[in-house]
Coordinates of N, CA and C in Angstrom, one line a residue:
M3 N 120.4 123.2 119.7 CA 119.2 123.6 119.3 C 118.1 123.9 120.1
T4 N 117.1 124.5 119.7 CA 115.8 124.2 119.8 C 114.4 124.5 119.2
T5 N 113.3 124.0 119.3 CA 112.2 123.8 118.5 C 112.0 124.9 118.0
S6 N 112.3 125.1 116.5 CA 111.6 126.4 115.9 C 110.3 126.8 116.2
P7 N 110.1 128.0 117.1 CA 108.7 128.2 116.8 C 107.9 128.2 115.8
E8 N 108.3 128.4 114.4 CA 107.7 128.3 113.1 C 107.1 127.2 112.7
I9 N 107.8 126.1 113.4 CA 107.1 124.9 113.0 C 105.9 124.2 113.7
V10 N 106.2 124.8 115.1 CA 104.9 124.4 115.8 C 104.0 124.9 116.0
F11 N 104.4 126.8 115.9 CA 102.8 127.5 114.8 C 102.2 127.0 113.5
E12 N 103.2 126.3 112.1 CA 102.6 125.4 111.4 C 101.7 124.6 111.5
M13 N 102.8 123.2 112.3 CA 102.1 122.3 112.9 C 100.3 122.6 113.2
N14 N 100.3 124.1 114.6 CA 99.1 124.4 114.6 C 98.0 124.8 113.5
R15 N 98.8 125.9 112.8 CA 97.9 126.1 111.8 C 97.4 124.9 110.9
L16 N 98.1 124.0 110.2 CA 97.6 122.5 109.5 C 96.7 122.1 110.8
I17 N 96.9 121.9 111.8 CA 95.7 121.2 112.6 C 94.0 121.7 113.0
D18 N 94.3 123.4 112.6 CA 93.3 124.0 112.9 C 92.2 124.2 111.6
A19 N 93.0 124.5 110.6 CA 92.3 124.8 108.9 C 91.5 123.3 108.7
A20 N 92.6 121.7 109.3 CA 92.0 121.0 109.1 C 90.5 120.5 110.0
R21 N 90.9 121.0 110.6 CA 89.2 120.8 111.8 C 88.5 121.4 110.7
V22 N 88.3 123.0 110.6 CA 87.8 123.9 109.8 C 86.7 123.0 108.8
H23 N 87.9 122.3 107.9 CA 87.4 121.6 106.6 C 87.1 119.9 106.9
R24 N 86.7 119.6 108.3 CA 86.6 118.6 108.7 C 87.1 117.6 108.2
I25 N 88.5 117.7 108.0 CA 89.3 116.6 107.9 C 90.0 116.0 109.2
D26 N 90.1 114.9 109.4 CA 90.4 114.1 110.7 C 92.0 113.7 110.5
M27 N 92.3 114.9 111.5 CA 94.2 114.6 110.7 C 94.8 115.5 112.8
R28 N 95.6 114.1 112.8 CA 96.8 114.3 113.8 C 98.3 114.4 113.3
V29 N 98.8 115.0 114.0 CA 99.7 115.2 114.4 C 101.1 113.8 114.7
I30 N 101.8 112.6 114.1 CA 102.7 112.0 114.9 C 104.2 111.9 114.6
G31 N 105.0 111.2 114.6 CA 106.5 111.6 114.7 C 107.6 112.5 116.0
G32 N 108.3 113.1 115.9 CA 109.3 113.8 116.6 C 108.5 114.8 117.1
L33 N 107.7 116.0 116.3 CA 106.8 116.5 117.0 C 105.5 116.7 118.0
A34 N 105.2 115.5 117.3 CA 104.3 114.8 118.5 C 104.6 114.8 119.4
V35 N 106.4 113.9 119.6 CA 106.6 113.3 120.5 C 106.8 114.9 121.7
R36 N 107.6 115.6 121.2 CA 107.6 117.0 121.3 C 106.9 117.4 122.5
V37 N 105.6 117.4 121.5 CA 103.7 117.8 122.5 C 103.9 117.5 123.4
H38 N 104.0 115.9 123.8 CA 104.0 115.5 125.4 C 105.2 115.5 125.6
S39 N 106.2 116.2 125.3 CA 107.7 116.0 126.5 C 107.3 117.7 127.0
P40 N 106.3 117.7 128.0 CA 106.9 119.4 128.6 C 108.2 119.5 129.7
L41 N 108.4 118.6 130.3 CA 110.2 118.5 130.8 C 111.1 118.1 129.9
Q42 N 112.4 119.1 129.2 CA 112.5 118.9 128.8 C 114.4 118.9 129.1
R43 N 115.2 118.1 128.1 CA 116.4 118.2 128.4 C 117.6 118.6 127.5
Q44 N 118.4 118.7 127.7 CA 119.5 118.8 126.7 C 119.6 118.0 125.4
A45 N 119.7 116.4 125.7 CA 119.6 115.3 124.8 C 118.3 115.3 124.1
F46 N 116.9 115.8 124.4 CA 116.2 115.9 123.7 C 116.3 116.9 122.3
T47 N 116.8 118.3 122.6 CA 116.7 119.6 122.2 C 117.2 119.2 120.5
R48 N 116.3 119.7 119.2 CA 116.8 119.4 117.5 C 115.9 120.0 117.5
E49 N 116.3 120.3 116.2 CA 115.2 121.2 115.3 C 114.2 119.6 114.5
Y50 N 112.6 120.3 113.8 CA 112.6 119.7 113.3 C 112.3 120.1 112.0
P51 N 112.6 119.5 111.1 CA 112.2 120.1 110.0 C 111.3 119.8 108.8
D52 N 110.2 118.5 109.4 CA 109.4 118.2 108.6 C 108.1 117.9 110.0
I53 N 106.8 117.6 108.9 CA 105.5 117.6 110.1 C 105.3 116.2 109.3
D54 N 104.7 115.2 110.0 CA 104.0 114.2 109.7 C 102.5 113.8 110.5
F55 N 101.8 113.3 109.9 CA 100.3 113.1 110.1 C 100.0 112.1 109.8
V56 N 98.7 111.5 110.9 CA 97.9 110.9 110.3 C 96.9 111.3 110.3
V57 N 95.8 110.6 109.1 CA 94.7 111.3 108.5 C 93.4 110.1 108.3
H58 N 92.3 110.3 108.4 CA 91.5 109.3 108.4 C 91.1 109.3 106.6
K59 N 90.6 107.9 106.5 CA 91.1 107.0 105.3 C 89.6 108.1 104.6
K60 N 88.2 108.5 105.1 CA 87.4 109.5 104.3 C 88.0 110.4 104.0
S61 N 89.1 111.1 104.7 CA 89.5 112.4 103.8 C 90.7 112.2 102.7
R62 N 90.9 111.5 102.7 CA 92.3 111.1 101.6 C 91.5 111.9 100.5
R63 N 90.1 112.5 99.9 CA 90.6 113.1 98.7 C 90.7 114.6 98.8
K64 N 90.5 114.6 100.0 CA 90.3 116.6 100.7 C 92.2 116.4 100.7
L65 N 92.8 116.0 100.7 CA 94.5 116.0 101.4 C 94.9 117.2 100.0
S66 N 95.0 116.6 99.0 CA 95.3 117.5 97.3 C 94.7 118.8 97.7
P67 N 93.2 119.0 97.7 CA 93.3 120.3 97.3 C 93.2 121.7 98.9
F68 N 93.3 120.6 100.0 CA 93.3 121.3 101.7 C 94.9 122.1 101.7
F69 N 96.0 120.9 101.3 CA 96.9 121.6 101.4 C 97.9 122.4 100.1
K70 N 97.1 122.5 99.3 CA 96.9 123.4 98.4 C 97.1 124.6 98.8
D71 N 95.9 124.5 99.6 CA 94.9 126.0 99.9 C 96.2 126.6 100.8
M72 N 96.7 125.6 101.8 CA 97.6 126.1 102.8 C 99.2 126.3 101.8
G73 N 99.5 126.2 100.9 CA 100.7 126.8 100.5 C 101.4 125.7 100.2
Y74 N 101.1 124.6 99.5 CA 102.2 123.4 99.6 C 101.7 122.5 98.0
I75 N 102.4 122.0 97.8 CA 102.1 121.5 96.4 C 102.7 119.9 96.4
P76 N 101.9 119.1 96.2 CA 102.0 117.4 95.9 C 103.3 116.9 95.8
D77 N 103.8 116.1 95.8 CA 104.6 115.4 95.4 C 104.4 114.1 94.4
R78 N 104.0 114.5 93.2 CA 102.6 113.9 92.3 C 103.2 112.1 92.0
Q79 N 104.3 112.6 91.7 CA 104.9 110.9 91.4 C 104.8 110.0 92.4
F80 N 105.0 110.0 93.8 CA 104.9 109.5 94.8 C 103.2 109.0 95.1
N81 N 102.3 110.1 95.6 CA 101.1 110.6 95.4 C 100.2 109.5 94.6
V82 N 100.7 109.2 93.4 CA 99.8 108.6 92.5 C 100.6 107.2 92.4
L83 N 101.4 106.8 93.1 CA 102.0 105.4 93.9 C 101.3 105.0 95.1
N84 N 101.0 105.9 96.1 CA 101.3 105.8 96.9 C 99.7 106.2 97.7
G85 N 99.1 106.7 96.8 CA 98.0 107.6 97.3 C 97.0 107.0 98.7
N86 N 96.8 106.2 98.7 CA 95.6 105.4 98.9 C 96.0 104.5 100.5
R87 N 97.7 104.8 100.7 CA 98.1 105.0 102.3 C 98.9 106.1 102.9
R88 N 99.7 106.6 101.6 CA 100.3 107.7 102.6 C 100.5 108.8 100.9
Q89 N 101.0 110.1 101.7 CA 100.8 111.0 101.0 C 102.0 112.7 101.3
I90 N 102.5 112.9 99.8 CA 104.1 114.0 100.6 C 103.6 115.1 99.8
F91 N 103.8 116.4 100.7 CA 103.2 117.6 100.3 C 104.4 118.6 100.8
I92 N 105.0 119.4 99.7 CA 106.1 120.2 99.6 C 105.5 121.9 99.6
D93 N 106.5 122.2 100.7 CA 106.5 123.7 100.9 C 107.3 124.4 99.9
T94 N 107.3 125.2 98.9 CA 108.1 124.8 97.5 C 109.3 126.2 98.5
R95 N 108.7 127.4 99.2 CA 109.5 128.3 99.8 C 110.6 127.9 101.0
S96 N 109.9 126.5 101.5 CA 110.8 126.6 102.9 C 111.7 125.1 102.8
G97 N 111.1 124.0 101.5 CA 111.7 122.9 101.5 C 111.3 122.0 102.2
R98 N 110.4 122.2 103.4 CA 109.3 121.6 104.4 C 108.5 120.6 103.7
R99 N 108.6 119.3 104.0 CA 107.8 118.8 104.0 C 106.8 118.0 105.0
I100 N 106.0 117.4 104.2 CA 104.6 117.2 105.0 C 104.4 115.9 104.9
D101 N 104.4 115.1 105.3 CA 104.2 113.5 105.2 C 102.8 112.6 106.3
V102 N 102.2 112.8 105.1 CA 100.5 112.3 105.6 C 100.2 110.7 105.0
F103 N 100.1 110.1 106.3 CA 99.7 108.6 106.6 C 98.2 108.5 106.2
V104 N 97.5 107.9 105.5 CA 95.8 107.8 105.5 C 95.5 106.3 106.2
G105 N 94.7 106.4 106.9 CA 94.1 105.4 107.8 C 94.8 104.7 108.5
D106 N 96.5 104.2 108.4 CA 97.3 103.6 109.2 C 98.3 104.2 109.2
F107 N 99.4 104.0 110.5 CA 100.3 104.2 110.1 C 101.0 102.8 109.8
E108 N 102.4 103.2 109.0 CA 102.9 101.7 108.3 C 104.0 102.0 107.6
M109 N 105.3 101.8 108.6 CA 106.5 101.6 108.3 C 107.2 100.4 107.8
C110 N 108.0 100.0 108.8 CA 108.3 98.4 109.3 C 107.4 97.6 110.1
H111 N 106.3 98.3 110.9 CA 104.9 97.8 110.9 C 103.7 98.7 111.1
K112 N 102.6 97.7 111.3 CA 101.4 98.7 111.0 C 101.0 98.9 112.5
L113 N 100.2 100.3 112.1 CA 99.8 100.6 114.0 C 98.6 100.8 113.1
P114 N 97.0 100.2 113.3 CA 96.4 100.9 112.9 C 95.7 101.9 113.9
L115 N 95.0 103.5 113.3 CA 94.8 104.5 113.7 C 93.3 104.5 113.3
Q116 N 92.8 104.7 112.5 CA 91.6 105.5 111.8 C 90.5 105.5 113.0
K117 N 90.4 104.5 113.8 CA 89.2 104.3 114.5 C 89.7 105.3 116.4
R118 N 90.6 105.7 116.5 CA 91.6 106.4 117.7 C 91.7 107.7 117.3
L119 N 91.7 108.5 116.0 CA 92.0 109.5 116.0 C 91.6 110.6 116.9
H120 N 90.7 110.5 117.4 CA 89.4 111.4 118.1 C 90.1 111.3 118.9
L121 N 91.3 110.3 119.9 CA 91.9 110.6 121.2 C 92.3 111.9 121.6
D122 N 92.7 112.7 121.1 CA 94.0 113.5 121.6 C 93.4 114.1 120.5
P123 N 93.1 115.6 120.8 CA 92.9 116.8 119.7 C 93.7 117.5 118.7
L124 N 95.4 117.1 119.1 CA 96.4 117.4 118.5 C 97.7 115.8 117.8
T125 N 97.3 115.2 118.6 CA 98.6 114.3 118.1 C 97.6 112.8 117.7
V126 N 98.7 112.0 117.8 CA 97.6 110.6 118.0 C 98.0 110.3 119.4
P127 N 97.0 109.0 119.7 CA 97.2 108.5 121.3 C 98.6 108.5 121.4
L128 N 98.9 108.3 123.2 CA 100.1 108.0 123.1 C 100.9 107.1 123.1
A129 N 99.7 105.9 123.0 CA 100.7 104.8 122.8 C 101.3 104.5 121.6
E130 N 100.1 104.6 120.9 CA 100.6 104.3 119.2 C 101.6 105.5 119.2
L131 N 102.1 106.2 119.6 CA 102.8 107.4 119.4 C 104.3 106.8 119.7
L132 N 104.0 106.0 121.3 CA 105.6 105.6 121.0 C 105.3 104.0 120.5
L133 N 104.4 103.7 119.8 CA 105.3 101.6 118.9 C 105.6 102.8 117.6
S134 N 105.0 104.0 117.4 CA 105.4 104.6 116.3 C 107.1 105.0 116.3
K135 N 107.7 104.8 117.8 CA 109.3 105.0 117.6 C 109.6 103.5 117.7
T136 N 108.6 102.5 118.9 CA 109.4 100.9 118.5 C 108.9 100.5 118.0
Q137 N 108.8 100.8 116.9 CA 108.3 99.6 115.3 C 109.5 100.1 114.5
I138 N 110.5 100.8 115.0 CA 111.7 101.3 113.9 C 112.8 99.8 114.1
F139 N 112.6 98.9 112.9 CA 113.7 98.3 113.6 C 115.0 99.2 113.7
E140 N 115.4 99.7 112.5 CA 116.9 100.2 112.8 C 116.7 101.8 113.6
L141 N 116.6 100.9 114.5 CA 116.2 102.4 115.2 C 118.0 103.3 115.7
N142 N 117.6 104.3 115.1 CA 118.7 105.2 115.4 C 118.5 106.1 116.5
R143 N 119.7 107.2 117.2 CA 119.7 107.6 118.5 C 118.9 108.8 118.3
K144 N 117.8 109.3 117.3 CA 117.3 110.3 117.5 C 116.0 110.1 118.4
D145 N 115.7 108.7 117.6 CA 114.4 108.1 117.5 C 114.5 106.7 119.1
A146 N 115.8 106.8 119.8 CA 115.6 106.4 120.6 C 115.8 107.5 122.0
L147 N 116.2 108.3 122.1 CA 115.7 109.8 122.7 C 114.5 110.2 122.7
D148 N 113.9 109.9 121.3 CA 112.4 109.8 121.5 C 111.3 109.4 122.5
I149 N 112.3 108.2 122.6 CA 111.1 106.9 123.4 C 111.6 107.0 124.9
I150 N 112.7 107.7 124.9 CA 113.4 108.1 126.6 C 112.0 109.1 127.0
S151 N 112.3 110.5 126.1 CA 111.5 111.2 126.2 C 109.8 111.3 126.7
L152 N 109.3 110.2 126.3 CA 107.9 109.8 125.7 C 107.6 109.3 127.7
L153 N 108.2 108.2 127.8 CA 108.6 107.6 128.9 C 109.0 108.0 129.9
L154 N 109.3 109.3 130.3 CA 109.9 109.6 131.0 C 109.2 111.1 131.6
N155 N 108.2 111.9 130.0 CA 107.1 112.6 130.6 C 105.9 112.2 130.7
N156 N 105.4 111.2 130.3 CA 103.8 110.9 130.8 C 104.3 108.9 131.5
E157 N 102.7 109.1 132.3 CA 102.6 108.3 133.1 C 102.5 107.1 132.4
L158 N 102.5 105.8 132.4 CA 101.7 104.8 131.9 C 100.1 104.0 132.5
G159 N 99.6 103.9 131.8 CA 98.2 103.4 132.7 C 97.4 102.5 131.6
R160 N 96.3 102.2 132.3 CA 95.2 101.3 131.4 C 94.3 101.9 130.6
D161 N 94.8 103.4 130.2 CA 93.1 103.9 129.6 C 94.3 105.0 128.7
D162 N 94.0 106.0 127.9 CA 94.3 107.0 126.9 C 94.0 108.2 127.8
D163 N 93.7 108.2 129.0 CA 93.8 109.7 129.2 C 94.9 110.3 129.3
R164 N 95.6 111.3 128.8 CA 97.0 111.1 129.0 C 97.7 110.3 129.6
K165 N 97.6 109.4 129.6 CA 98.8 108.2 129.5 C 98.8 107.2 128.3
I166 N 100.4 106.9 128.7 CA 100.2 105.6 127.6 C 99.4 104.3 128.1
N167 N 98.7 104.2 127.0 CA 97.9 103.0 127.7 C 98.8 101.3 127.1
L168 N 98.9 101.4 128.3 CA 99.3 99.2 128.4 C 98.4 98.8 127.6
H169 N 97.2 98.5 128.1 CA 96.6 98.0 127.1 C 96.3 97.4 125.8
R170 N 96.7 99.0 125.3 CA 96.4 99.5 124.1 C 97.9 98.8 123.0
I171 N 98.6 99.1 123.9 CA 100.6 97.9 123.4 C 100.2 96.8 123.0
A172 N 100.1 96.6 124.7 CA 99.6 94.6 124.7 C 99.0 94.2 123.8
R173 N 97.6 94.8 123.0 CA 96.7 94.3 122.5 C 97.3 94.2 120.8
L174 N 98.0 95.2 120.7 CA 98.7 95.0 119.2 C 100.3 93.8 119.0
C175 N 100.5 94.5 120.4 CA 101.3 93.4 120.5 C 101.4 92.1 120.2
L176 N 100.4 91.4 120.8 CA 99.4 90.2 120.6 C 98.9 89.9 119.1
R177 N 98.7 91.0 118.7 CA 98.0 90.8 117.0 C 99.1 90.6 116.6
Y178 N 100.2 91.5 116.3 CA 100.9 91.4 115.5 C 102.4 90.8 116.4
W179 N 102.8 89.8 116.1 CA 103.8 88.9 116.4 C 105.1 90.2 116.3
G180 N 105.2 90.4 115.2 CA 106.6 91.2 114.5 C 106.7 92.3 114.9
L181 N 105.5 93.2 115.7 CA 105.6 94.6 116.2 C 106.0 94.3 117.4
Y182 N 105.5 92.8 118.6 CA 106.1 92.7 119.6 C 107.6 92.4 119.7
K183 N 108.2 91.6 118.7 CA 109.2 91.8 118.4 C 110.6 92.4 118.3
T184 N 110.2 93.7 117.7 CA 110.6 94.7 117.4 C 110.9 95.7 118.5
T185 N 109.7 96.1 119.0 CA 109.0 96.7 120.1 C 109.9 95.9 121.5
S186 N 109.9 94.9 122.0 CA 111.2 94.2 122.7 C 112.3 94.5 122.3
M187 N 113.1 94.3 121.3 CA 114.2 94.3 121.2 C 114.4 95.8 121.0
N188 N 113.7 97.1 120.5 CA 113.9 98.5 120.9 C 113.9 98.7 122.6
L189 N 113.4 98.4 123.4 CA 112.9 98.6 124.8 C 114.7 97.8 125.4
A190 N 115.0 97.0 125.3 CA 116.3 96.3 125.3 C 117.4 97.4 125.7
R191 N 117.1 98.1 123.8 CA 118.4 99.2 123.6 C 118.4 99.9 123.9
V192 N 116.8 100.5 124.3 CA 116.8 101.9 125.1 C 117.6 101.6 126.6
E193 N 116.9 100.4 127.0 CA 117.5 100.0 128.4 C 118.9 100.2 128.8
E194 N 119.6 100.1 127.6 CA 121.0 99.3 127.7 C 121.5 100.9 127.5
M195 N 121.1 101.9 127.0 CA 121.6 103.2 126.4 C 121.5 104.0 127.7
L196 N 120.6 103.6 128.3 CA 120.5 104.7 129.5 C 121.9 104.1 130.7
L197 N 121.7 102.8 130.5 CA 122.6 102.2 131.7 C 123.9 102.8 131.2
K198 N 124.2 102.2 130.3 CA 125.6 102.4 129.8 C 126.1 104.3 129.5
E199 N 125.6 105.2 129.3 CA 125.7 106.3 128.5 C 125.2 107.7 130.0
E200 N 125.9 108.5 129.8 CA 126.0 109.6 130.6 C 125.0 110.5 129.7
L201 N 123.5 111.1 129.7 CA 122.7 111.5 129.2 C 122.6 113.2 129.5
G202 N 122.8 113.4 131.2 CA 122.5 114.1 130.9 C 121.5 114.0 132.2
F203 N 120.5 113.2 132.5 CA 120.0 113.1 133.4 C 120.2 113.1 134.7
T204 N 118.9 113.3 135.8 CA 119.1 113.0 137.0 C 119.0 111.7 137.4
E205 N 118.9 110.7 138.4 CA 119.1 109.5 138.6 C 117.6 109.8 138.9
D206 N 116.8 110.6 139.6 CA 115.4 109.8 139.6 C 114.6 109.8 138.5
E207 N 115.5 110.9 137.1 CA 114.8 110.5 135.6 C 115.1 108.9 135.3
K208 N 116.2 108.9 135.5 CA 117.1 108.0 134.8 C 115.9 106.5 135.5
Q209 N 115.7 106.6 136.7 CA 115.2 105.3 137.2 C 113.6 105.5 136.7
T210 N 113.1 107.0 136.8 CA 111.8 106.8 136.1 C 111.6 106.2 134.6
V211 N 112.4 106.1 133.7 CA 112.5 105.5 132.9 C 112.7 103.9 132.4
L212 N 113.4 104.5 133.3 CA 113.9 102.3 133.4 C 113.0 101.9 134.3
R213 N 112.4 102.0 135.2 CA 110.9 101.5 135.7 C 109.5 101.5 134.4
R214 N 109.7 102.9 134.0 CA 108.5 102.3 132.9 C 109.0 101.5 131.4
I215 N 110.3 101.6 131.6 CA 110.6 100.3 130.3 C 110.5 98.8 131.2
R216 N 110.5 98.5 132.1 CA 110.7 97.4 132.9 C 109.0 97.1 133.0
R217 N 108.4 98.0 132.8 CA 106.7 97.5 133.1 C 106.1 97.0 131.8
I218 N 106.7 98.5 131.0 CA 105.7 97.5 129.6 C 106.6 96.2 128.9
Q219 N 107.5 96.3 129.5 CA 108.5 94.3 129.2 C 107.5 93.5 130.5
R220 N 107.1 93.9 131.2 CA 106.6 92.7 131.9 C 105.0 92.4 131.6
T221 N 104.8 93.6 131.0 CA 103.8 93.4 130.6 C 103.1 92.8 129.1
L222 N 104.0 93.6 128.5 CA 104.4 92.3 127.0 C 104.6 90.6 127.6
K223 N 105.5 90.5 128.5 CA 105.9 89.2 128.8 C 104.1 88.5 129.6
A224 N 103.4 89.5 130.4 CA 102.4 88.5 130.4 C 101.3 88.2 129.5
I225 N 101.7 88.8 128.0 CA 100.3 88.9 127.7 C 99.7 87.2 127.2
N226 N 98.3 87.0 127.2 CA 98.3 85.9 127.0 C 97.6 85.2 125.6
K227 N 98.9 84.2 125.1 CA 99.3 84.7 123.9 C 98.0 83.2 123.3
N228 N 98.0 83.9 121.9 CA 97.2 82.6 121.4 C 97.8 81.7 120.2
L229 N 97.4 80.4 120.0 CA 98.2 79.7 119.2 C 99.1 80.4 118.3
F230 N 98.4 81.5 117.1 CA 99.3 81.9 116.2 C 100.4 82.4 116.7
W231 N 100.0 83.7 117.8 CA 101.3 83.9 118.1 C 102.4 82.7 118.6
K232 N 101.6 82.2 119.7 CA 103.0 80.9 119.7 C 103.8 80.5 118.5
L233 N 102.7 79.8 117.8 CA 103.7 79.3 115.9 C 104.4 80.2 115.2
R234 N 104.1 81.6 115.4 CA 105.0 82.6 114.7 C 106.1 82.9 115.9
N235 N 106.0 83.2 117.1 CA 106.8 82.6 117.8 C 107.9 81.8 118.0
Q236 N 107.6 80.4 117.7 CA 108.3 79.2 117.1 C 109.5 79.2 116.0
I237 N 108.6 80.1 114.5 CA 109.8 80.9 113.9 C 110.4 81.4 114.3
G238 N 110.3 82.5 115.1 CA 111.3 83.2 115.5 C 111.7 84.2 114.1
T239 N 112.8 85.0 114.2 CA 113.6 85.8 113.3 C 114.1 85.2 111.9
R240 N 113.7 83.8 111.9 CA 113.9 82.9 110.5 C 113.5 83.4 109.7
M241 N 112.5 83.9 110.2 CA 111.4 84.7 109.1 C 111.6 86.1 109.0
R242 N 111.6 86.6 108.5 CA 111.9 88.3 108.3 C 110.2 89.2 109.0
W243 N 110.1 89.6 110.3 CA 109.3 90.2 110.7 C 108.9 91.6 111.1
Y244 N 109.4 92.1 109.9 CA 109.7 93.8 109.1 C 109.5 93.9 108.3
A245 N 108.6 95.0 107.7 CA 109.6 95.7 106.6 C 110.1 96.4 105.9
E246 N 110.4 96.5 105.1 CA 111.9 96.9 105.0 C 111.2 98.7 104.2
V247 N 111.9 99.2 104.9 CA 111.3 101.2 104.4 C 112.3 102.0 103.6
E248 N 112.0 102.3 102.9 CA 112.9 102.6 101.6 C 112.5 104.6 102.1
E249 N 113.8 104.9 101.9 CA 113.4 106.7 101.7 C 113.0 107.2 100.8
V250 N 112.1 107.9 101.2 CA 111.6 109.1 100.0 C 112.6 110.4 100.0
D251 N 113.1 110.4 98.7 CA 113.9 111.5 98.6 C 112.9 112.8 98.5
Q252 N 113.6 113.9 99.3 CA 113.2 115.3 99.3 C 113.6 116.1 97.7

């Protein structure tokens, strides 16, 4: 399977229209990973049935009229209960779902994004995009491959200029011990997957991803931990460190 040109067109149509309406909105999720992954391999290819966005809080009240104009209807029950942090809209013709996170991305862990949406014209920054995958407690194969795709296609660095910003990852993992724990677990899972499975990568490609995983691991290990972080680390996994995420029926 390949990425449908239709959903890529729709993603760009919505982002362009949001810009016209002065709505600060950026893509997150698998389709955003695809945007930042020009080097594709068979293991990465799939269909993307939905589009996920993050929008600035100040634009929250614009969402319903905006998506109505774009041809979508709201999931009224969900939006009434969750509209301050997340809203869902449906294309009744195709069944496509638009999932909009308001202000921050919150699933198993919280990723503050409100002040960083300006850094890329189309998607959330690469650091948060990677963390949006590593923060998943029950990591599935699709999301593990998204992590590999991001690490294969994007350099690590100390800023957000077309790089995965290690400083930002370290800062968030210092701020949120739970995010640090789940990210560390998932990097180890992806490393094991690369070492044990034949995924169709060249040896150079595999080593590139492994090298970048290990650099992130070293960065997290070297964080200058504060007292609160150390106390939470002593408690460890005896106390649940992630939020349980309920599936939303389509």
